[in-house]
mmCIF file of C-alpha atoms and ligand atoms in Angstrom:
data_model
loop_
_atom_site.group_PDB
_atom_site.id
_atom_site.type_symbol
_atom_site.label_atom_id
_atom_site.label_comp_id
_atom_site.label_asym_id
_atom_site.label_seq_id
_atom_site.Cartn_x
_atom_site.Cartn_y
_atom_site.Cartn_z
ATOM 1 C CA UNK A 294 71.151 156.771 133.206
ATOM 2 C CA UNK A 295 69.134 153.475 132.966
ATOM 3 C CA UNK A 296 70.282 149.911 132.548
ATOM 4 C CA UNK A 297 69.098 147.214 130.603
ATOM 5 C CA UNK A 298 69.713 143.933 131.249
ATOM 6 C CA UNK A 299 68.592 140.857 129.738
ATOM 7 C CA UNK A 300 69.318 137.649 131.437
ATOM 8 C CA UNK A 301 68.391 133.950 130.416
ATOM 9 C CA UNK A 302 68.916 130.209 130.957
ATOM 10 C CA UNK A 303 67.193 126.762 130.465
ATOM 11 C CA UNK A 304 66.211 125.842 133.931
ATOM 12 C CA UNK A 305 63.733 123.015 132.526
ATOM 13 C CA UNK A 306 62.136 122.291 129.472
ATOM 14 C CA UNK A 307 58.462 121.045 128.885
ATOM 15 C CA UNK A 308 58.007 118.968 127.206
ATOM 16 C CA UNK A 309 61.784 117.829 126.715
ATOM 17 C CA UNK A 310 63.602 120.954 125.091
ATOM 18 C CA UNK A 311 60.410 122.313 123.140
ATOM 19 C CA UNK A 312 58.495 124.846 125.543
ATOM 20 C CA UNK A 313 58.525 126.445 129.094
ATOM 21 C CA UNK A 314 55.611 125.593 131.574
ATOM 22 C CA UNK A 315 53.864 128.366 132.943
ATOM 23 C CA UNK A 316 54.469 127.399 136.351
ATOM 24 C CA UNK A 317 58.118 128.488 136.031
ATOM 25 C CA UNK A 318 57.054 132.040 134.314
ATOM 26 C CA UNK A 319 54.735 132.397 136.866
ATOM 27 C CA UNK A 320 57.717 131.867 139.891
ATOM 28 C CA UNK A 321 60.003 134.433 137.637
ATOM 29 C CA UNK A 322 57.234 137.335 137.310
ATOM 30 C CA UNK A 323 56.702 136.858 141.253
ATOM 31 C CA UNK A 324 60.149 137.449 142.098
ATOM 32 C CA UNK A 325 60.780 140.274 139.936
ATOM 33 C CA UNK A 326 57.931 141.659 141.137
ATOM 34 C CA UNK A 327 58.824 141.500 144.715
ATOM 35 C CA UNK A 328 62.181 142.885 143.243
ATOM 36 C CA UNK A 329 60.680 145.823 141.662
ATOM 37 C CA UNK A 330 58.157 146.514 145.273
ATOM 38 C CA UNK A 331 61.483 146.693 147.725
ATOM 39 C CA UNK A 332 62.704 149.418 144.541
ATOM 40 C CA UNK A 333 65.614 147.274 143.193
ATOM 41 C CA UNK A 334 63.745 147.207 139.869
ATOM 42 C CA UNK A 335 62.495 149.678 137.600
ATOM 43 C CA UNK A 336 60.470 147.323 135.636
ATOM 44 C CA UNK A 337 60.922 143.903 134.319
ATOM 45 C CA UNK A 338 59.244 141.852 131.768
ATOM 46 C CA UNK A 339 59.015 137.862 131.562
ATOM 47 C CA UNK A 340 59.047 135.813 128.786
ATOM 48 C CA UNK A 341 60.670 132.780 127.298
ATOM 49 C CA UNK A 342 61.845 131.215 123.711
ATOM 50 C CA UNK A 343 61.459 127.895 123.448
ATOM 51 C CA UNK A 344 62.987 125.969 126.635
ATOM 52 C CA UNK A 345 64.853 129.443 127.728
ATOM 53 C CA UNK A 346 63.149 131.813 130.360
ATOM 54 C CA UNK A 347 64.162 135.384 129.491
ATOM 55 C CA UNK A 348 64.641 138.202 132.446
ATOM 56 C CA UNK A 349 63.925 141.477 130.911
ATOM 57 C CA UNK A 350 64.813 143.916 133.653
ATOM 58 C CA UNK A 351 65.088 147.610 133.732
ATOM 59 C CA UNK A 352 67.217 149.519 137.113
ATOM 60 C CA UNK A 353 69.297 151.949 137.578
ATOM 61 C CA UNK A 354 72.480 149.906 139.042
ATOM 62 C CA UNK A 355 74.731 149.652 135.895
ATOM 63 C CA UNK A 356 76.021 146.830 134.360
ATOM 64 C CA UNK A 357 77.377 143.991 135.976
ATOM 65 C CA UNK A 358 75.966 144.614 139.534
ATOM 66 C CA UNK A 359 75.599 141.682 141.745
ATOM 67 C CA UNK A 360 72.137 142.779 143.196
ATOM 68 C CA UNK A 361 70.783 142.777 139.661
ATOM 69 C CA UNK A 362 72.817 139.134 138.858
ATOM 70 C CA UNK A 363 71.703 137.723 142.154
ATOM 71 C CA UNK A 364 67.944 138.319 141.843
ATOM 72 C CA UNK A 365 68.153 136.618 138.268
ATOM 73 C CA UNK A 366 70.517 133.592 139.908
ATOM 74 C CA UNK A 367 68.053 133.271 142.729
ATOM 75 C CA UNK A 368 65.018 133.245 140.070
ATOM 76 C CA UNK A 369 66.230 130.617 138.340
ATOM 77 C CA UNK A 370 67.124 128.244 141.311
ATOM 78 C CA UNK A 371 63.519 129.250 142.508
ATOM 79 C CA UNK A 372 62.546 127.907 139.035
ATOM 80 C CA UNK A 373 64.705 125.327 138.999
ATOM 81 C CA UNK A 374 63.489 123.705 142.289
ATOM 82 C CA UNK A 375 59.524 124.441 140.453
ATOM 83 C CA UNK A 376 61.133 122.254 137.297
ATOM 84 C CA UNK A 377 61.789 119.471 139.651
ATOM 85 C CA UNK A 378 58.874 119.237 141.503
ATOM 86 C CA UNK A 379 57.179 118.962 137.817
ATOM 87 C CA UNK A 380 60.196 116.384 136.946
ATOM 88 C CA UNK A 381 60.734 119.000 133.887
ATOM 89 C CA UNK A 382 63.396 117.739 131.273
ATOM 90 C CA UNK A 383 66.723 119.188 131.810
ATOM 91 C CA UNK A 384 65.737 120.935 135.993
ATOM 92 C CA UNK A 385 68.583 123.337 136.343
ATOM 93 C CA UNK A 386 70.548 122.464 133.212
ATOM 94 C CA UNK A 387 72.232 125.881 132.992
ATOM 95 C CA UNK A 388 72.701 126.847 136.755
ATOM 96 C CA UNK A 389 76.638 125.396 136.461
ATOM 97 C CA UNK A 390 77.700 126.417 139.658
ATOM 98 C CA UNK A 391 76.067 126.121 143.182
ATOM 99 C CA UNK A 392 77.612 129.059 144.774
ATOM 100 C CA UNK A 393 76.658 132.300 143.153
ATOM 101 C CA UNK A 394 79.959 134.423 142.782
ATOM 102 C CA UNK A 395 78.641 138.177 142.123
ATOM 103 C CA UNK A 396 77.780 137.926 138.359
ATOM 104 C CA UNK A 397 76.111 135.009 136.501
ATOM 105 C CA UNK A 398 78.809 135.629 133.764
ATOM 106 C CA UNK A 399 80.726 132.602 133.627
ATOM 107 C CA UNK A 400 78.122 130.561 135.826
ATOM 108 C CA UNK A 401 75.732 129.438 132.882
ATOM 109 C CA UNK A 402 73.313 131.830 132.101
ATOM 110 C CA UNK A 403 73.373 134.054 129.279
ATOM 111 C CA UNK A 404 73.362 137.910 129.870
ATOM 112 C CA UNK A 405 73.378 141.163 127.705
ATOM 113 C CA UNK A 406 73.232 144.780 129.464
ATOM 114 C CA UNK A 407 73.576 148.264 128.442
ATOM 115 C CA UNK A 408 73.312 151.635 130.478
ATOM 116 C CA UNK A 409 72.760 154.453 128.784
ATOM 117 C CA UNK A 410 70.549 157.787 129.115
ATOM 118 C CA UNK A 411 66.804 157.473 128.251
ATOM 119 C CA UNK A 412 66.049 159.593 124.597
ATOM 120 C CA UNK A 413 62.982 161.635 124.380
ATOM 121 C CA UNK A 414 61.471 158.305 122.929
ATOM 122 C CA UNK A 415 63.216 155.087 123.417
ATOM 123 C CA UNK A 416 62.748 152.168 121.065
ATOM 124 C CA UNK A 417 64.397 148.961 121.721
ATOM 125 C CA UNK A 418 63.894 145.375 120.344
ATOM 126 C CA UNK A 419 65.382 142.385 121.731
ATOM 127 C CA UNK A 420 66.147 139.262 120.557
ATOM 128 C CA UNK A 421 66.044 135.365 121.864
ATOM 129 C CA UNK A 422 66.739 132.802 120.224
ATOM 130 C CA UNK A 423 66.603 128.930 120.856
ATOM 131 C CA UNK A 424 68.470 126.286 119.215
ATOM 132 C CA UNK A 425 71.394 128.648 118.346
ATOM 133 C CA UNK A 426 74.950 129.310 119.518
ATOM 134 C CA UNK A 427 76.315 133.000 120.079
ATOM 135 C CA UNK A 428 77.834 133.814 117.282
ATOM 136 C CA UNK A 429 73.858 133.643 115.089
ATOM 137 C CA UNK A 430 73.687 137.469 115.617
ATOM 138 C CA UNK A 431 77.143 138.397 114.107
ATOM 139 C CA UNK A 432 75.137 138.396 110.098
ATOM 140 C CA UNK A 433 71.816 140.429 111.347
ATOM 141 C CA UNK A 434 74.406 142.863 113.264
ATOM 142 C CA UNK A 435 76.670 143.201 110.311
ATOM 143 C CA UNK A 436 73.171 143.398 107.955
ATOM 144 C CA UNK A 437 71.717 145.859 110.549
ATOM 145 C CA UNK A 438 74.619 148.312 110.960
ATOM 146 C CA UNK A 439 77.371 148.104 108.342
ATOM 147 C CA UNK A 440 75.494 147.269 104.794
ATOM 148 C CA UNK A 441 73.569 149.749 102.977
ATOM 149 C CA UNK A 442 71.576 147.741 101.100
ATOM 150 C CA UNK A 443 70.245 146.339 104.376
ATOM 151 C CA UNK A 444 70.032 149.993 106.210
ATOM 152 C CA UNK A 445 69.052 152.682 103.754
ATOM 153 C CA UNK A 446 70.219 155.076 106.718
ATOM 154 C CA UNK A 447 73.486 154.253 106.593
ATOM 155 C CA UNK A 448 73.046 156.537 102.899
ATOM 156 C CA UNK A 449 70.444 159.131 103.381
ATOM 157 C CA UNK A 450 70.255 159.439 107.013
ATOM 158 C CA UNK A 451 73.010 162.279 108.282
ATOM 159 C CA UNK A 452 73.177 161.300 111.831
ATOM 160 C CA UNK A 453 74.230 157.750 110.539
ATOM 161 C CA UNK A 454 76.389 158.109 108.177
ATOM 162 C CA UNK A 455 79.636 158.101 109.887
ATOM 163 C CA UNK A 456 78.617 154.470 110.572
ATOM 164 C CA UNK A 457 79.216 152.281 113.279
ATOM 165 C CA UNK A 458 82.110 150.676 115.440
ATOM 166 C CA UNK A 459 82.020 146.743 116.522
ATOM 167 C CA UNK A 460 83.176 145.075 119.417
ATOM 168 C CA UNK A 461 84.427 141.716 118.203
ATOM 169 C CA UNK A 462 85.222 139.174 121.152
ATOM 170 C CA UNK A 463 87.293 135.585 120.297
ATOM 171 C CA UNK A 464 84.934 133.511 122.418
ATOM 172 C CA UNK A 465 87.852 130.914 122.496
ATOM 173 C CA UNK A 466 90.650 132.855 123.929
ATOM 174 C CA UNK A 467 89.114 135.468 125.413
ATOM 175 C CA UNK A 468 90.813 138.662 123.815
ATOM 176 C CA UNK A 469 88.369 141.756 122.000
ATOM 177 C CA UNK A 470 89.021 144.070 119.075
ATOM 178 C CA UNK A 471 87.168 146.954 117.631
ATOM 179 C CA UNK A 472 86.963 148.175 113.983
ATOM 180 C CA UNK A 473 85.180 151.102 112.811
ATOM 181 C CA UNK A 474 82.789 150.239 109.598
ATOM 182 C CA UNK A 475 82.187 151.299 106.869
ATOM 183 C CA UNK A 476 86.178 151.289 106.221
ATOM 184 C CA UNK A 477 87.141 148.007 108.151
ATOM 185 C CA UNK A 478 84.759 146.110 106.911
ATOM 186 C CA UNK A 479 87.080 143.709 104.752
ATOM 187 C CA UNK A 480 89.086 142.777 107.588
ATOM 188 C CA UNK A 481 85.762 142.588 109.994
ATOM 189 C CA UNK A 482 84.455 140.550 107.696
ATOM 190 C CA UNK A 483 87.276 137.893 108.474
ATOM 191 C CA UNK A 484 86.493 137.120 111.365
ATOM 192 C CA UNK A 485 82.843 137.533 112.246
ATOM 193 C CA UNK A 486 82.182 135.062 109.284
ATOM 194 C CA UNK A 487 83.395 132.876 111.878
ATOM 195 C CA UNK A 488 80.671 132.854 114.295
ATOM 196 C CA UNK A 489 82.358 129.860 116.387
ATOM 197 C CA UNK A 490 85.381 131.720 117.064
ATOM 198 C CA UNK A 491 84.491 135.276 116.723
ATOM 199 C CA UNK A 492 80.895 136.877 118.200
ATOM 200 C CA UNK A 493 79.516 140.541 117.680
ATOM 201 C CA UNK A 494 79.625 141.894 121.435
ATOM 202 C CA UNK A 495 78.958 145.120 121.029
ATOM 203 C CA UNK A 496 77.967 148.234 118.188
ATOM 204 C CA UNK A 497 78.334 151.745 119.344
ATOM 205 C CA UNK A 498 77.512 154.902 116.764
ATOM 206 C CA UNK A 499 80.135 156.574 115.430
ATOM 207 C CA UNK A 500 81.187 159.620 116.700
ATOM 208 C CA UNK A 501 79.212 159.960 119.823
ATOM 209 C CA UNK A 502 80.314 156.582 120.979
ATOM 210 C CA UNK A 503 76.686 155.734 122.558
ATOM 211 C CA UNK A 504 75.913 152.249 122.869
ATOM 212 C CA UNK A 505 73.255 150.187 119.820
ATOM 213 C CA UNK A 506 73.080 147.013 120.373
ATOM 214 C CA UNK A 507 74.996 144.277 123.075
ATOM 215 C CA UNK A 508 74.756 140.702 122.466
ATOM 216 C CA UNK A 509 75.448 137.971 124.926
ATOM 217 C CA UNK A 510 78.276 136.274 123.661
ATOM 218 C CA UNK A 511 78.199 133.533 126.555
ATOM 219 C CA UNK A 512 79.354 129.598 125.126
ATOM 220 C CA UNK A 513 78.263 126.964 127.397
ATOM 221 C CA UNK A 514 80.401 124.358 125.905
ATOM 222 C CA UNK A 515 83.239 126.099 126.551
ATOM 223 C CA UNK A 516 82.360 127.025 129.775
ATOM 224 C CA UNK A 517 81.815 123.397 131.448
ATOM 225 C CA UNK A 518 84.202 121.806 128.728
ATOM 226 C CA UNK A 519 81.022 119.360 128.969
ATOM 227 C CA UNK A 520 77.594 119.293 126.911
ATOM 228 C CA UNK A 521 75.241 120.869 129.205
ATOM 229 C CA UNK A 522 72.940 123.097 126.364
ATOM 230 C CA UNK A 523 73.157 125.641 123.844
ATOM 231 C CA UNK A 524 74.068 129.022 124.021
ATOM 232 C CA UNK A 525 70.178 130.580 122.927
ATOM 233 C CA UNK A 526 71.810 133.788 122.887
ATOM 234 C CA UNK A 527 69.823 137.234 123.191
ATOM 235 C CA UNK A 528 70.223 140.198 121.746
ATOM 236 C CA UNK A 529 69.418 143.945 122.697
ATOM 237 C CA UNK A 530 69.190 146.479 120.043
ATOM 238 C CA UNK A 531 68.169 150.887 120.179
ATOM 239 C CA UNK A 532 66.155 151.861 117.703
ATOM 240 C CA UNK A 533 65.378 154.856 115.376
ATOM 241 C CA UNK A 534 67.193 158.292 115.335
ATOM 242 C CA UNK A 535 70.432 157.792 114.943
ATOM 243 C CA UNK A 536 70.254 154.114 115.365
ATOM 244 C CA UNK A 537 68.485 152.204 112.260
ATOM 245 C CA UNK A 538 64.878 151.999 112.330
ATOM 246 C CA UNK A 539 62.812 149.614 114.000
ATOM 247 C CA UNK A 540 62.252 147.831 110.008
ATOM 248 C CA UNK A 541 65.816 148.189 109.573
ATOM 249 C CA UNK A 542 66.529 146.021 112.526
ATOM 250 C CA UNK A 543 64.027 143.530 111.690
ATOM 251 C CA UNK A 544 64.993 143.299 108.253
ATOM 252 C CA UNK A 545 67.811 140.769 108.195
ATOM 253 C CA UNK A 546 66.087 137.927 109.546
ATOM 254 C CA UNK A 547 63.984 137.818 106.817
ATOM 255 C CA UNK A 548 66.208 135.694 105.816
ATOM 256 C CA UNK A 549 66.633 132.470 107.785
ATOM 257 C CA UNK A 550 70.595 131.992 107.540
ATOM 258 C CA UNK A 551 72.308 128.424 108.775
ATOM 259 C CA UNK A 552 73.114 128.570 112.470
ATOM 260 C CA UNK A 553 74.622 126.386 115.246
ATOM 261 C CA UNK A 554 72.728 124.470 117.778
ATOM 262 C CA UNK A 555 69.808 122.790 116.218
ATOM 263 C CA UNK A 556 69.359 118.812 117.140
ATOM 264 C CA UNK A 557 71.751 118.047 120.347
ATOM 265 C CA UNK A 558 73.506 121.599 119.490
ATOM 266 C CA UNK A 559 75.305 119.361 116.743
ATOM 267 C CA UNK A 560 73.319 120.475 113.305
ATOM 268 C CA UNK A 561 73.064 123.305 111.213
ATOM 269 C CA UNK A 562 69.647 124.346 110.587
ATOM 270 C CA UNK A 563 67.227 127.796 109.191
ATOM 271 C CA UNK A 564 66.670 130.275 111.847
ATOM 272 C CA UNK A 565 63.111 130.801 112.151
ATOM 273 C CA UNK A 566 61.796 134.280 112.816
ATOM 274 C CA UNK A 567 58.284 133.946 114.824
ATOM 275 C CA UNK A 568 55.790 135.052 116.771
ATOM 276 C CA UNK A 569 55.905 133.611 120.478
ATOM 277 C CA UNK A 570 53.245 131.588 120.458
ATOM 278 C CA UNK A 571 55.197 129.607 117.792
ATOM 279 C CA UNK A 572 58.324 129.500 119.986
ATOM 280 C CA UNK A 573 58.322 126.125 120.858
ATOM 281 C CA UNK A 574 61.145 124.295 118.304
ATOM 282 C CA UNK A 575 59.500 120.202 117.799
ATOM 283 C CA UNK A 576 60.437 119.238 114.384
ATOM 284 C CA UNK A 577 63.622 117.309 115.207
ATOM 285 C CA UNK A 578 63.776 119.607 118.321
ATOM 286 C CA UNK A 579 63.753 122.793 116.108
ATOM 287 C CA UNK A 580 64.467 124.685 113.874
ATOM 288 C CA UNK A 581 65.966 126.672 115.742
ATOM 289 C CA UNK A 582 63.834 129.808 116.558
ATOM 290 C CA UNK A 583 63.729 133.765 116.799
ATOM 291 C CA UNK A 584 61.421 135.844 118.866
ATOM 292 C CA UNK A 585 61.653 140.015 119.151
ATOM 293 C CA UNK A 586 59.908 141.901 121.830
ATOM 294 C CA UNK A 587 59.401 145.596 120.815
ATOM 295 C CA UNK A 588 59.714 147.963 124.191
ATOM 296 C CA UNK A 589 59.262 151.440 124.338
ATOM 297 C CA UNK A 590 61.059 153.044 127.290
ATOM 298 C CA UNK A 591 59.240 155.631 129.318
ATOM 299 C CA UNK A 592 61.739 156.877 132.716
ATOM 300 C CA UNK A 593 62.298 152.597 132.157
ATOM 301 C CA UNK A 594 59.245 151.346 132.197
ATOM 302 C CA UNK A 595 59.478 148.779 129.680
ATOM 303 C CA UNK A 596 55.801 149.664 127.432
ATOM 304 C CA UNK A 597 54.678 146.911 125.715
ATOM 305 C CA UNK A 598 55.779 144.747 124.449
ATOM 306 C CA UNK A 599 55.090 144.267 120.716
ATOM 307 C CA UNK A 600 55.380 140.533 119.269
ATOM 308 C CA UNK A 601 57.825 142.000 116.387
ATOM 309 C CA UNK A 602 57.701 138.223 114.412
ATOM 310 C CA UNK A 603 53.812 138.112 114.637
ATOM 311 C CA UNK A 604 53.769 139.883 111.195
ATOM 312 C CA UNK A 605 52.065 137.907 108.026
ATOM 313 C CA UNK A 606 55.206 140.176 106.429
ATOM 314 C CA UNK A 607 58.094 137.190 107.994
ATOM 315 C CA UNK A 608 55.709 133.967 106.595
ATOM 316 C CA UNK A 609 57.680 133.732 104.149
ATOM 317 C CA UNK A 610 60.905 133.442 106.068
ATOM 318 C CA UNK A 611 59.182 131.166 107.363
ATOM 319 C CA UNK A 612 58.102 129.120 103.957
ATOM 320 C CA UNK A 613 61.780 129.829 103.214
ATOM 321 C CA UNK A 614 62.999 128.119 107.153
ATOM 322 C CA UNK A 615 60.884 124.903 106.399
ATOM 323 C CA UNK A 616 62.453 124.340 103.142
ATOM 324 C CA UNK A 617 65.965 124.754 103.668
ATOM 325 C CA UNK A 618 65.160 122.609 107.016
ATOM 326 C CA UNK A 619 63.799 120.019 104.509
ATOM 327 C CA UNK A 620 66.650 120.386 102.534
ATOM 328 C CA UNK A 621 69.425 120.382 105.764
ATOM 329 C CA UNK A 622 67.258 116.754 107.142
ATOM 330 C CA UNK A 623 68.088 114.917 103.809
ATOM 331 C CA UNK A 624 71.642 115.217 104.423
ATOM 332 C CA UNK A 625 70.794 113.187 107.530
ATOM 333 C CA UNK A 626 74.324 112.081 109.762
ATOM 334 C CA UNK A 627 76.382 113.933 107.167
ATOM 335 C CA UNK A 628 78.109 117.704 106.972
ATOM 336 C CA UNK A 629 77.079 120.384 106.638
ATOM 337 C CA UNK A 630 73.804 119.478 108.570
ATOM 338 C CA UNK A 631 76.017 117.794 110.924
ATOM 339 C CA UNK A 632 78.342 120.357 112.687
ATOM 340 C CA UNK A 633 82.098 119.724 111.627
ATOM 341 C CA UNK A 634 83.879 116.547 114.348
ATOM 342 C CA UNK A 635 85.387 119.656 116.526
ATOM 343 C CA UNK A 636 82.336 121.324 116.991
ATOM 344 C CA UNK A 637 79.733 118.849 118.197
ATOM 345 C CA UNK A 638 78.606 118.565 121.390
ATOM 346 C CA UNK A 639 77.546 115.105 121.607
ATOM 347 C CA UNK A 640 80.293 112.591 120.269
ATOM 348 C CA UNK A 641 81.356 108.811 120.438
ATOM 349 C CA UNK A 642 84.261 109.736 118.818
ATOM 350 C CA UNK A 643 86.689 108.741 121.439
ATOM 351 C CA UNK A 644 84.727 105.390 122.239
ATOM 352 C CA UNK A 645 84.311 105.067 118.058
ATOM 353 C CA UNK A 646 88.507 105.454 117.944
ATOM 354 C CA UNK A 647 89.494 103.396 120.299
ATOM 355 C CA UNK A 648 87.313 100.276 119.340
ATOM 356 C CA UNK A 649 89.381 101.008 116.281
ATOM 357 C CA UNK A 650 92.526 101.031 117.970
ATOM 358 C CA UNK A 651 94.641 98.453 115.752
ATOM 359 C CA UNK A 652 92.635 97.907 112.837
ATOM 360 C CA UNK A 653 93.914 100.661 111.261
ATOM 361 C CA UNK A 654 96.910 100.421 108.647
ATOM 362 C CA UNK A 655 98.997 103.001 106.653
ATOM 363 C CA UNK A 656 97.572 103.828 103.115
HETATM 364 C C1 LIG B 762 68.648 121.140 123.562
HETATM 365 C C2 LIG B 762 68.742 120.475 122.292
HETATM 366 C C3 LIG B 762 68.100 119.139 122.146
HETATM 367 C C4 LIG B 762 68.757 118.048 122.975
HETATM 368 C C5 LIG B 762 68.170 116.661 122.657
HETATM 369 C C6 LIG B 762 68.744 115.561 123.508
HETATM 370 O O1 LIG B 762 68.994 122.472 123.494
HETATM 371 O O2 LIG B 762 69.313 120.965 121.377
HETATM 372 O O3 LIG B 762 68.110 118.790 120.773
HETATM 373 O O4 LIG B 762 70.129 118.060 122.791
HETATM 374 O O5 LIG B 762 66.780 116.688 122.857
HETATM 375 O O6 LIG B 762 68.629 115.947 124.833
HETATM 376 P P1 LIG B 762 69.130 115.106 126.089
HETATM 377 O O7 LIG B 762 70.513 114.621 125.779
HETATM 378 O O8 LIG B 762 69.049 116.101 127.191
HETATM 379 O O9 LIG B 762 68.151 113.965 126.221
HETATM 380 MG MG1 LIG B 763 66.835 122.539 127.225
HETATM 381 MG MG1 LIG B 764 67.185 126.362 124.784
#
């Protein structure tokens, strides 16, 4: 069996909350280098979206291990000490806690793992995004795995067409629940429509049960009850076979759908698929972005990867993105660019209120 785990967090932005300075990739491919000489790594690849640095690691120590989560807690304090010596915007914005505890869940960064046992050939993408809260995968996972006209294999393909099961986790009280697609759909549909409340953890294949895709489902509002950043969630997905094919899994973010998280994580805005070089959100600090790495697994050696978003084929999602972000920016201070009161995380609603206090009457 391998694992693979992807971990991530904001440790310092350059400049502000657009990009990540190389210095800080440079500090994260040491360490997990070092990790991978002394064996605790199979392989590992670096790379960031926007202001997030992403840990791509590959091990054999199963999910949730505390050697694994402690080399990517003591990265990013490595980086985060790099961010202040370059007085980087933000040094250690996501690092909550400064006692490490035995897994970063809960601590700030965002994490997504899966163990499973290496196929002949071994496709996976995985997903960053920046600007975006948790629940932006729940319509490309329900696209990717439950609707045909999305996944032609989901039809013609035998080993698929039993479908899939989801994981469905209520980010705000903490409680999961499973339903089996294609016949659940309906009620599915419920709740992962509400991608504030209810996130996409998991997809396994129906009926061997092996794992497709995680997501991290990790809110950073709620966990410091404060405004510290925004979830820039990640997502790992298996690929052909009996999982949907690599163009299958791409497919849904052809079309940039409204997400959380853009402009002080308090605006609606396109999600932009692109290549990494074009990762760095500036136009009113976004829109907020995509990126897919394409890996082929070899005994875990992570080969590649590919740049999946540095395809003419996604320009115009991206022609569509900067319209609809036009469109969103009109509507200025108002809904639905603005998130709904409840949901921002910057307000001077209780300061606004209470300078009110008294002035106002019954209708
Ligand atoms: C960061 C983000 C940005 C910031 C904004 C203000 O993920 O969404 O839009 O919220 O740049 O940042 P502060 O308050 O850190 O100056
Ligand atoms: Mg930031
Ligand atoms: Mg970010």
């Amino acid at each position: 069996m391998i694992t693979l785990t992807v971990i991530k967090a904001d440790i310092g932005g350059y400049v502000g909350h657009s990009s990540m300075h190389p210095d800080l990739m440079a500090h994260g491919r040491e360490q997990l280098e070092k990790a991978k000489g002394r064996g605790l790594l199979i392989d590992f690849h670096v790379t960031r979206c926007g202001d997030d640095l992403e840990l791509i690691m590959t091990h054999d120590k199963g999910e949730g291990n505390d050697r694994i989560h402690r080399l990517a807690w003591d990265t990013f304090m490595g980086c985060a000490d790099c961010a202040r010596k370059l007085k980087l915007y933000g040094a250690g914005q996501d690092l909550l806690s400064d006692a490490f505890a035995g897994t970063v869940r809960g601590m700030g960064p965002g994490s997504a793992e899966m163990e499973f046992e290496e196929r002949v050939s071994e496709p996976v993408l995985i997903f960053m995004a920046d600007k975006c809260s948790s629940g932006a995968w729940n319509l490309p996972m329900y696209k990717i795995f439950a609707d045909p006209f999305n996944t032609i294999g989901l039809i013609i393909a035998e080993n698929m067409h039993e479908g899939f099961s989801f994981e469905v986790h209520d980010v705000k009280e903490h409680k999961k629940v499973t339903f089996n697609t294609p016949e659940e759909i309906y009620d599915m549909l419920v709740l992962i429509g509400a991608p504030s409340r209810y996130a996409v953890k998991a997809v396994r294949h129906r009926p061997s049960g092996e794992i497709a895709a995680v997501s991290s489902t990790d809110k950073l509002f709620e966990i410091s009850g404060r405004y510290v950043g925004k979830d820039d969630p990640v997502l790992i997905v298996r690929s052909q076979g009996k999982f949907p094919a690599v163009g299958e899994v791409l497919e849904p973010f052809a079309f940039p759908q409204a997400v959380e998280g853009w402009m002080r994580g308090s605006h609606f805005g396109p999600l932009m698929p692109v290549g990494l070089a074009q990762a760095n959100p500036s136009r009113f600090d976004g829109p907020p972005r995509v990126i897919c790495m394409g890996f082929q697994l070899s005994g875990g050696k992570l080969v590649g990867p590919v740049d999946m978003f540095d395809d003419p084929s996604f320009d115009e999602a991206r022609t569509k993105a900067n319209r609809a972000a036009e469109y969103f920016r009109r509507h200025g201070p108002f809904e639905p660019h603005r998130l709904p009161l409840e949901e921002m995380e910057y307000t001077t609603m209780p300061q606004v209120m209470k300078k009110l206090q008294g002035r106002f009457s019954a209708l």
